[in-house]
CSV table of C-alpha atoms in Angstrom, one decimal:
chain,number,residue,atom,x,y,z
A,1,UNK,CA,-1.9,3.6,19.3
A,2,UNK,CA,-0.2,0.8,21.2
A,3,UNK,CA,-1.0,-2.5,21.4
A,4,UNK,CA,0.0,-5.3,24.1
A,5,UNK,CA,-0.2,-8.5,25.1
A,6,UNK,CA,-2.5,-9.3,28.6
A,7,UNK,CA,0.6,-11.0,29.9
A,8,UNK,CA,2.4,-9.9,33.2
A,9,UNK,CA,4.9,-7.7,31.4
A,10,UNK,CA,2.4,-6.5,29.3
A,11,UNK,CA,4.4,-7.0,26.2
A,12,UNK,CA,4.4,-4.1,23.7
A,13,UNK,CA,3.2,-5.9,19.9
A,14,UNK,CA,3.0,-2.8,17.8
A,15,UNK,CA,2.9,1.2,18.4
A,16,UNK,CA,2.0,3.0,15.8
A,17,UNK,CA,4.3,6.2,16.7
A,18,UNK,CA,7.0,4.2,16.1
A,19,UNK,CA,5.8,5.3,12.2
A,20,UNK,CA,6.1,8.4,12.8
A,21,UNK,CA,2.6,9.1,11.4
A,22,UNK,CA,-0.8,8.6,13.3
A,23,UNK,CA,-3.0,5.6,11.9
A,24,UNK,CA,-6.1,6.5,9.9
A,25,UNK,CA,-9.4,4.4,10.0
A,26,UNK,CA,-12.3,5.1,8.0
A,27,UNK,CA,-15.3,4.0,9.7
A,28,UNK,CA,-18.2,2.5,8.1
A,29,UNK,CA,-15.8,0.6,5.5
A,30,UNK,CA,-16.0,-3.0,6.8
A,31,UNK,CA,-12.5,-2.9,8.3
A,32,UNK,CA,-10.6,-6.1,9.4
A,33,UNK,CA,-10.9,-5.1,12.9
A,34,UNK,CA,-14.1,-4.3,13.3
A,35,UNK,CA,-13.9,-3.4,17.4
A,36,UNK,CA,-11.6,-0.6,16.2
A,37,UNK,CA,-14.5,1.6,14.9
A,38,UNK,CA,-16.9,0.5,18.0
A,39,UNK,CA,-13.6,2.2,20.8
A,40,UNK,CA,-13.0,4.5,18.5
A,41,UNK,CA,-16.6,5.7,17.9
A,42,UNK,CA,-16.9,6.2,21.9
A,43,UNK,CA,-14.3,8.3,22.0
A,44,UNK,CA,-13.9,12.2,22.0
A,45,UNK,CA,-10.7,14.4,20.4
A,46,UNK,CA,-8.0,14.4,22.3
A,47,UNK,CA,-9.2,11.7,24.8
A,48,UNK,CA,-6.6,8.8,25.3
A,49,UNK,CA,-8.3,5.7,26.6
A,50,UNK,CA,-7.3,1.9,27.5
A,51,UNK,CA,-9.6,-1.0,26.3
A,52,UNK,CA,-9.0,-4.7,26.4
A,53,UNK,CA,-10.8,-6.7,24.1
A,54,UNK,CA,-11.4,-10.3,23.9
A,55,UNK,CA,-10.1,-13.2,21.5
A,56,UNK,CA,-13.0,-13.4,19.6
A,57,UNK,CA,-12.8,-9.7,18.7
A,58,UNK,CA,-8.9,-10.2,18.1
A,59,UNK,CA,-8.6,-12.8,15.8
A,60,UNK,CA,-7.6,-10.8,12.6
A,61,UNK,CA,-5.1,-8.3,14.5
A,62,UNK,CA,-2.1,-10.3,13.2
A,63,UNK,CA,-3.4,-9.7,9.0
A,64,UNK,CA,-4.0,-5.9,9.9
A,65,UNK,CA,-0.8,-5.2,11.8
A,66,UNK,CA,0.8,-7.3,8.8
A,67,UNK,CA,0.0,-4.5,6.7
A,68,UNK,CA,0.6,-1.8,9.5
A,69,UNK,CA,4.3,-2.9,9.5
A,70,UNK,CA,4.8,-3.1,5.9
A,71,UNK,CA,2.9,0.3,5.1
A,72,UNK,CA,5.5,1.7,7.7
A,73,UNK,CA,8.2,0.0,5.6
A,74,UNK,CA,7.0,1.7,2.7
A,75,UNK,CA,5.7,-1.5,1.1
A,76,UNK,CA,2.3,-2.4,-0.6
A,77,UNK,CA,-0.1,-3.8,2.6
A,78,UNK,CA,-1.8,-5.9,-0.2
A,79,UNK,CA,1.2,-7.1,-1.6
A,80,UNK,CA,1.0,-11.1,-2.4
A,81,UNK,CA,-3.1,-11.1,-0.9
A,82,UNK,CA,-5.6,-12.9,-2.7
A,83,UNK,CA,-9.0,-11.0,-3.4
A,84,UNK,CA,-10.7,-12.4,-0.6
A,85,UNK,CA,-12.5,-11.5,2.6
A,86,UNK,CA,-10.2,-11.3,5.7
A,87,UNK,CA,-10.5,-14.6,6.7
A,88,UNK,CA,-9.9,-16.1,3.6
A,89,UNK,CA,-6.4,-14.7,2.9
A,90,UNK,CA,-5.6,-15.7,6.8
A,91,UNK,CA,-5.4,-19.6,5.4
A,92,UNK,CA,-3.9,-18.3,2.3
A,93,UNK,CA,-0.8,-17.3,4.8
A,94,UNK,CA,1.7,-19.8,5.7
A,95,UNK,CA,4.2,-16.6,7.6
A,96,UNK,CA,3.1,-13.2,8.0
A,97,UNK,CA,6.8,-12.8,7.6
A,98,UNK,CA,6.8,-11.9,11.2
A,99,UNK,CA,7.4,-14.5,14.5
A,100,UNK,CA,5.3,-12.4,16.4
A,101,UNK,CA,2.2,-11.9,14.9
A,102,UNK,CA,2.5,-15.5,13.4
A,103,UNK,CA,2.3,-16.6,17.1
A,104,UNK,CA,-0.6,-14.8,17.5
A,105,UNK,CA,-2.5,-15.8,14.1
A,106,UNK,CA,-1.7,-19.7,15.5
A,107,UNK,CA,-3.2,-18.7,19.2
A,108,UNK,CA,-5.5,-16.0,18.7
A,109,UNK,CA,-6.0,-14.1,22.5
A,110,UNK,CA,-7.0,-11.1,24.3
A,111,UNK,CA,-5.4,-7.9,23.7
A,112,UNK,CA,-5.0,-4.5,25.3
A,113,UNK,CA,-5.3,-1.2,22.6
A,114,UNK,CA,-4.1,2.1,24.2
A,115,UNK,CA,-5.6,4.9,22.1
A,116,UNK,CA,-5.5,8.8,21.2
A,117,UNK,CA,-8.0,10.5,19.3
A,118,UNK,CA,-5.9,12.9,17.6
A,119,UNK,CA,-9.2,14.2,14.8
A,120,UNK,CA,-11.9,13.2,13.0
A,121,UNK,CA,-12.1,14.6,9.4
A,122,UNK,CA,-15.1,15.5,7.1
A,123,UNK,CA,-15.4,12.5,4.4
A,124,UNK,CA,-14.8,15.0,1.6
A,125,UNK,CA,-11.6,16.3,2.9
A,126,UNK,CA,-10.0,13.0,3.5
A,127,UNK,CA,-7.4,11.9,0.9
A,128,UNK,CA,-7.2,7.9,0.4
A,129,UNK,CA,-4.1,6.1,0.1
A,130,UNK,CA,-3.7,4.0,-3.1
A,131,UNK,CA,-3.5,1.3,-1.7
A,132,UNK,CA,-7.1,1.5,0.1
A,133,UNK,CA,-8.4,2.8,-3.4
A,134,UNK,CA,-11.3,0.4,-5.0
A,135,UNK,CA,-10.5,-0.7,-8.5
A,136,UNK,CA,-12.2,2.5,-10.1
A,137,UNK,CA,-10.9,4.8,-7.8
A,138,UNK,CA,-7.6,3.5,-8.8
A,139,UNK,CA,-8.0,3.7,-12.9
A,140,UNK,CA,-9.7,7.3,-12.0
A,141,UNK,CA,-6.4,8.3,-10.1
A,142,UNK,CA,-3.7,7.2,-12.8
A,143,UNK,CA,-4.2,10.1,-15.5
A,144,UNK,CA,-4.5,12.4,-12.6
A,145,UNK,CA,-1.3,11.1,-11.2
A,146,UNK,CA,0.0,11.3,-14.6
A,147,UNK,CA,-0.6,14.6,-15.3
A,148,UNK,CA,0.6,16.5,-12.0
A,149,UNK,CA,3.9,14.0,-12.6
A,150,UNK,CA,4.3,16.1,-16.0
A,151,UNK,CA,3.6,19.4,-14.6
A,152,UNK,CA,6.2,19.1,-11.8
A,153,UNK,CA,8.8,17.5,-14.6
A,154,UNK,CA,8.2,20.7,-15.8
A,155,UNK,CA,9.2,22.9,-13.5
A,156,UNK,CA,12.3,20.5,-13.0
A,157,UNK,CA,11.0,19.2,-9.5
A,158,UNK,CA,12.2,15.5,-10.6
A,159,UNK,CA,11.9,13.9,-7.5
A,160,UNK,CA,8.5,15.2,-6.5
A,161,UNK,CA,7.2,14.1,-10.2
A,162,UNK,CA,8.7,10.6,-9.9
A,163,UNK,CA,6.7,10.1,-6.7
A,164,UNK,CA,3.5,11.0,-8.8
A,165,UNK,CA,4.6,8.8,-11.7
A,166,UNK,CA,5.5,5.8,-9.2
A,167,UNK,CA,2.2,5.9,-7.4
A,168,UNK,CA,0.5,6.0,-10.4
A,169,UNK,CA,2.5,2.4,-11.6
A,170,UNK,CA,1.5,1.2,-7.9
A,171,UNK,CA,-2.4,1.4,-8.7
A,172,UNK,CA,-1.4,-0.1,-11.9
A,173,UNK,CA,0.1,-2.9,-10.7
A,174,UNK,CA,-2.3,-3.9,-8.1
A,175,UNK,CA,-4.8,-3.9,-10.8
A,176,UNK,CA,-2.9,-6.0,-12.6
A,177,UNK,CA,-2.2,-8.6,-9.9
A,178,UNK,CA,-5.9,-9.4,-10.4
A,179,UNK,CA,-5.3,-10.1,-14.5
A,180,UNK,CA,-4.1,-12.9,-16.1
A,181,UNK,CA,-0.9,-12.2,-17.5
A,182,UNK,CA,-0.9,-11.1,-21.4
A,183,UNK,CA,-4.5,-11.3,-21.4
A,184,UNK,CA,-6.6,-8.3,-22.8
A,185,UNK,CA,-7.3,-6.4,-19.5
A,186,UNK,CA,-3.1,-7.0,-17.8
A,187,UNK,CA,-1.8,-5.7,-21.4
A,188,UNK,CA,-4.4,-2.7,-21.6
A,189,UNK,CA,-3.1,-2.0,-18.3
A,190,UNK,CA,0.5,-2.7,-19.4
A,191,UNK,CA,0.5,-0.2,-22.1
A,192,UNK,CA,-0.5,2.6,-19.5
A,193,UNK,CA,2.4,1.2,-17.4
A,194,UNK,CA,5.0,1.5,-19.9
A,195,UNK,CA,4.9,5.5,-20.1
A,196,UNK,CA,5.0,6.0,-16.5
A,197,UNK,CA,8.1,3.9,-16.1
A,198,UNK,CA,9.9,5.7,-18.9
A,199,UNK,CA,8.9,9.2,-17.1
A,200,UNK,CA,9.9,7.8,-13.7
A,201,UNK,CA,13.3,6.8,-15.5
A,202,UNK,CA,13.3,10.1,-17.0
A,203,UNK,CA,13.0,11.8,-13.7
A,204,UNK,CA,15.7,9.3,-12.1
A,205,UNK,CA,18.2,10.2,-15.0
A,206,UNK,CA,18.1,14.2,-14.1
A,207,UNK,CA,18.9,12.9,-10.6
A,208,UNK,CA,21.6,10.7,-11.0
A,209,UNK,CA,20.5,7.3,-10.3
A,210,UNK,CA,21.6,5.5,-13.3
A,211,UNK,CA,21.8,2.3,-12.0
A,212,UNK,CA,18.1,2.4,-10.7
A,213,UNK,CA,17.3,3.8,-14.3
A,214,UNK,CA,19.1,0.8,-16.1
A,215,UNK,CA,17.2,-2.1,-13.9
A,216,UNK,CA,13.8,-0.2,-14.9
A,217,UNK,CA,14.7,0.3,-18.8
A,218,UNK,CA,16.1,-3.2,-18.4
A,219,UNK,CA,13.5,-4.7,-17.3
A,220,UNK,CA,11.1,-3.3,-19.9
A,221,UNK,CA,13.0,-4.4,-22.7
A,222,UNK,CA,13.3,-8.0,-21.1
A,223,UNK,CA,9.3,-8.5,-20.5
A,224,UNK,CA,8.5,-6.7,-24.2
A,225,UNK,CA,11.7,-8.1,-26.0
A,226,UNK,CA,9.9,-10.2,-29.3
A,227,UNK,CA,6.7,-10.0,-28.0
A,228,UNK,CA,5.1,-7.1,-29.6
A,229,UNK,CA,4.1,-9.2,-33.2
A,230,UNK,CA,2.3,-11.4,-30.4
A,231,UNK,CA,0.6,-8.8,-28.2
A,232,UNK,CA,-0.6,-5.4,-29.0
A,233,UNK,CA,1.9,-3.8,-26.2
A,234,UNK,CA,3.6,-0.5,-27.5
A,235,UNK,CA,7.5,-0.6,-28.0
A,236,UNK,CA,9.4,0.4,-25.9
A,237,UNK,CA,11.9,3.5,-26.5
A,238,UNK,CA,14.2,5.9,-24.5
A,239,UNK,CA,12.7,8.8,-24.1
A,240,UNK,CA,15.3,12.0,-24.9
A,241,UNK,CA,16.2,14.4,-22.1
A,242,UNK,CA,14.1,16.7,-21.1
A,243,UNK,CA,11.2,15.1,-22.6
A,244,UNK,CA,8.1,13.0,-21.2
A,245,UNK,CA,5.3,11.0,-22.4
């Protein structure tokens, strides 16, 4: 999907190929940009189409693309973001971090989307990101994650498992971002953090990243060091080769 300015030059703001992955909407969940499931829903597979759409319909383009561009990055989209509607975390924002789209959050105005309708896909086959997971979904994904991470340590695929371990700690920690810190519900969230670092660490070691290894361990023994006669957070140890939690 492209998206440009109504301007003379038509200026290009964001296209999505440049990702290298098509973008994924799932309609009927409220999304920020509510036109999006009204051009998409008119569409048919395979169809491209041009639509321009008015300010009022455009005002919140600047929050999703935010999280467009940093999901391309490989970065958390809800990184930093308040649990509030839309609108809400716009006047939590004083940058989006980019001059663009913080020209357009200050002057909201009409845009032009270019789309292709590449599928649409059942609702029970379609796999959610974590970071679009609800709070349950989340908790319900960790042990899952956990396992396969073990199962693939154990057939030595280290980087595959560190993956599953590290998206695990992701839903983790945006769970936690919503806790006070060292509060019941961020340390019982804590002490399921703890193992999955140590695994991801583990996983690291067999693949030579020993300085990424050291910042990890580091920083565990930092947050925990004379803390655990204060909070019931589990020690933390090395873990010996070959082994996992």
């Amino acid at each position: 999907m492209d998206t440009l300015k109504d301007d003379f030059e038509r200026t290009v703001i964001d296209d999505s190929r440049e990702a290298g992955m098509p973008m994924e909407i799932i309609v009927g969940k409220m999304f920020k940009l509510e036109i999006w499931e009204t051009l998409l829903s008119s569409m048919r597979i395979g169809e491209v189409a041009e639509f321009w759409c008015d300010a009022i319909h455009t005002g919140m383009y600047a929050l999703v693309s935010r999280g467009m561009r940093r999901i391309a990055e490989g970065r958390d989209p809800l990184e930093g973001q308040k649990h509030r509607c839309g609108m809400g975390n716009m006047f939590d924002y004083h940058s989006t971090g980019y001059d663009d789209l913080d020209e357009l959050q200050r002057t909201p105005q009409p845009l032009i989307f270019i789309m292709e309708l590449f599928r649409v896909e059942d609702p029970s086959a379609y796999k959610r990101d974590t970071w679009a997971m609800s709070k349950e979904e989340k908790l319900a994904a960790v042990p899952v994650l956990h396992s396969e991470g073990n199962r693939l340590v154990l057939r030595r695929e280290f980087a595959q498992a560190a993956a599953k371990y590290q998206e695990a700690v992701i839903c983790l920690r945006n769970l936690q971002a919503k806790e006070k810190p060292w509060e019941d519900g961020w340390l019982k969230l804590e002490s399921l953090v703890t193992p999955l670092v140590l695994n991801y660490c583990q996983c690291q070691l067999e693949l030579g990243e020993y300085y990424e290894v050291l910042e990890h361990t580091t920083e565990l023994l930092q947050k925990h060091n004379g803390t655990c006669a204060l909070h019931p957070t589990p020690a933390v140890r090395v873990a010996p080769r070959d082994s996992i939690l």
